PDB file of C-alpha atoms in Angstrom:
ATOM      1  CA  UNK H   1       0.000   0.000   0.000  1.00 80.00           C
ATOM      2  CA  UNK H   2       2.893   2.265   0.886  1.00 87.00           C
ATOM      3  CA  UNK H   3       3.230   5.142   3.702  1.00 87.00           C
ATOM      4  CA  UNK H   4       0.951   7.675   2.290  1.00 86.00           C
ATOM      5  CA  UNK H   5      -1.998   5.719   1.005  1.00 90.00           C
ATOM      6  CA  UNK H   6      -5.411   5.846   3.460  1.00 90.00           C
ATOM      7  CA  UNK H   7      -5.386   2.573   4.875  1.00 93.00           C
ATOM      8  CA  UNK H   8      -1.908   3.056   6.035  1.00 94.00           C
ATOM      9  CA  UNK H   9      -2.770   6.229   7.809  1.00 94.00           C
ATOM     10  CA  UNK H  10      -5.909   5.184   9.427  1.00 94.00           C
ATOM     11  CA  UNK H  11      -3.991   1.695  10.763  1.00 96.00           C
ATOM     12  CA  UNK H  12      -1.095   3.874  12.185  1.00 96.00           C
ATOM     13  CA  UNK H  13      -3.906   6.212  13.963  1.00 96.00           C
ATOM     14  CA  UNK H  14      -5.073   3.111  15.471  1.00 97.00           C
ATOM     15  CA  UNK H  15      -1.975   2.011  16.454  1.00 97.00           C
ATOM     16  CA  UNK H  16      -1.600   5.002  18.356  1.00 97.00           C
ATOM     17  CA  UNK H  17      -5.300   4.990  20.126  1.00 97.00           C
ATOM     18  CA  UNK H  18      -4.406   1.290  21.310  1.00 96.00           C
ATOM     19  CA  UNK H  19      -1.597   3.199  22.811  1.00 96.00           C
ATOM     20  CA  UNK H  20      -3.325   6.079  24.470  1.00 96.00           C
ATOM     21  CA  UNK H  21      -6.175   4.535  24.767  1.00 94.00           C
ATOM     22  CA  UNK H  22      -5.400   1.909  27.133  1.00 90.00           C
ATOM     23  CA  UNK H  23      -6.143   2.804  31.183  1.00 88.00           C
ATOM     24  CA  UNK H  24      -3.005   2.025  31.962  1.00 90.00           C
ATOM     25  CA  UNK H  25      -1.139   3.488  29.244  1.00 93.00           C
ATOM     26  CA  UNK H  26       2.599   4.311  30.041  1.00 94.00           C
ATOM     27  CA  UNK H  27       4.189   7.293  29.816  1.00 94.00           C
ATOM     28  CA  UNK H  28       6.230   6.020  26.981  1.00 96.00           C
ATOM     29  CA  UNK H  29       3.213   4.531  25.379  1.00 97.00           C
ATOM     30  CA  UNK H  30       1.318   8.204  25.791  1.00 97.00           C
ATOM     31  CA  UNK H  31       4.269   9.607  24.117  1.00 97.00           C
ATOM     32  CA  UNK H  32       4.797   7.024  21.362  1.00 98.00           C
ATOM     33  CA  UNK H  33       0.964   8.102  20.264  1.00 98.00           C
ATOM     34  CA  UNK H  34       1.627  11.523  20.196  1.00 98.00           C
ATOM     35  CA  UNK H  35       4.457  11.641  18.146  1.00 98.00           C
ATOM     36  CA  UNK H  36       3.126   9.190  15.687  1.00 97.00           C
ATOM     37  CA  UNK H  37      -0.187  11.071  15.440  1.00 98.00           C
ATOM     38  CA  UNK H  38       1.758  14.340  15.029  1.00 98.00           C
ATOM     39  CA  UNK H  39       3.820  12.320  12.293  1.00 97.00           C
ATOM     40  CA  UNK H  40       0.303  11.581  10.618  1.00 96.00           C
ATOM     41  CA  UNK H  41      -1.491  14.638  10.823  1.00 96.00           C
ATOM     42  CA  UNK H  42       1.476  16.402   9.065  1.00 96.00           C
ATOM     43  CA  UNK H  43       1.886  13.729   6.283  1.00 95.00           C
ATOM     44  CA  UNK H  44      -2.042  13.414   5.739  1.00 95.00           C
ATOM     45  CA  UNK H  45      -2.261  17.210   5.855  1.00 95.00           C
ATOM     46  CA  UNK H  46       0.105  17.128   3.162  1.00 94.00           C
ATOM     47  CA  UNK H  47      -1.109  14.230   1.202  1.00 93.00           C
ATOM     48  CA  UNK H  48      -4.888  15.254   1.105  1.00 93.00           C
ATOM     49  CA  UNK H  49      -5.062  18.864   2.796  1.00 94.00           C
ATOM     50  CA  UNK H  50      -6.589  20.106   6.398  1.00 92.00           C
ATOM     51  CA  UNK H  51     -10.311  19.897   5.251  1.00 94.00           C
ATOM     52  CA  UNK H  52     -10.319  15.776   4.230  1.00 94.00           C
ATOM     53  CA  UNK H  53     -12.215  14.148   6.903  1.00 94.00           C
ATOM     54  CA  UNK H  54      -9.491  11.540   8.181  1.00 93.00           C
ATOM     55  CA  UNK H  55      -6.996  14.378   8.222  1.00 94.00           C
ATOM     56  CA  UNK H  56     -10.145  15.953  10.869  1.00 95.00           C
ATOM     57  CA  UNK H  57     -10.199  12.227  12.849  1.00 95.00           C
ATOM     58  CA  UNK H  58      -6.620  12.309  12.869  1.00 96.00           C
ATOM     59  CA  UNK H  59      -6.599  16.108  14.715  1.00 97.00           C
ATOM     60  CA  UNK H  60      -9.154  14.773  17.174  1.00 96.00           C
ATOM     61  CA  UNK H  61      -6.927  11.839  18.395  1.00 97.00           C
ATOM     62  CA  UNK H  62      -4.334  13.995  18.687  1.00 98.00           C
ATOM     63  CA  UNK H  63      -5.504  16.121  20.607  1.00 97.00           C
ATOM     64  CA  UNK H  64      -6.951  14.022  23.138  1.00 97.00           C
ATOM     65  CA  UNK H  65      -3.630  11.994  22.983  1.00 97.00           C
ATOM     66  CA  UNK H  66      -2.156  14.823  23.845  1.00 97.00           C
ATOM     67  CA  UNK H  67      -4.539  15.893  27.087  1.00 96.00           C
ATOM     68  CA  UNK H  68      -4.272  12.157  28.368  1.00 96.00           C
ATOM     69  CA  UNK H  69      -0.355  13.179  27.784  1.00 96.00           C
ATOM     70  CA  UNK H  70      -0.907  16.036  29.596  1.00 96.00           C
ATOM     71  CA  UNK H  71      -2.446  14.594  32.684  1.00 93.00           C
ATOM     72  CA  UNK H  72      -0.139  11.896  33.200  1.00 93.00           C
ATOM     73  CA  UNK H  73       2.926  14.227  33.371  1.00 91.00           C
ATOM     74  CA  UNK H  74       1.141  15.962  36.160  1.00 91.00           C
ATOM     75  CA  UNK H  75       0.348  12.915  37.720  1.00 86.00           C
ATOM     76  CA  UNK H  76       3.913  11.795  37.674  1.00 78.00           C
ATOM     77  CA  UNK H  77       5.030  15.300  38.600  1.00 77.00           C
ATOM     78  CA  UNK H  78       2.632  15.193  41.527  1.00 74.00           C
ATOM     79  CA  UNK H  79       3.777  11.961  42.588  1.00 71.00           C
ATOM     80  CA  UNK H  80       7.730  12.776  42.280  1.00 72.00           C
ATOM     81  CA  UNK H  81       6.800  15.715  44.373  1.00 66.00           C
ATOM     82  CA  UNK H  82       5.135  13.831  47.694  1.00 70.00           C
ATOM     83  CA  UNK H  83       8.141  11.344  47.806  1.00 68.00           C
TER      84      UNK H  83
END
C-alpha cells in the first residue's frame, strides 16, 4: 500500500489509540501516540489537505492523545513531588 496511502494512515492512527487509549497506558506509550499522530497529521495534511475528513479524525486523536499526555505528566510530577 505504501506510507501515504489511506489505509496506512488510518492503521497507524489506530496504532496510536491502542496506545493512548489503554487505562493504563505508560508514559512512553502516551508519548509514542503523540508523536506518531503528530507524524500523521502532518503527512495526511500534506497528502490530502486540512479539510479531508481523516486528516479531521486524525486532529481529534491527537488532541486528546495529547490531554491524556498532559495529565499523566502531572500525575507523575505530583507523585515525584510527595516522595
Amino acid at each position: 500500500l505504501g506510507n501515504d496511502h489511506l489505509m496506512t494512515f488510518k492503521f497507524r492512527r489506530m496504532y496510536a489509540q491502542c496506545l493512548y487509549g489503554n487505562a493504563d497506558s505508560s508514559l512512553d506509550d502516551l508519548t509514542a501516540a503523540v508523536a506518531t499522530l503528530e507524524d500523521l497529521d502532518q503527512r495526511m495534511t500534506r497528502a490530502y489537505g486540512t479539510v479531508h475528513p481523516q486528516t479531521y479524525h486524525t486532529r481529534g486523536r491527537l488532541k486528546e492523545a495529547r490531554e491524556k499526555l498532559a495529565r499523566a505528566r502531572a500525575r507523575h510530577c505530583q507523585y515525584i513531588h510527595n516522595k
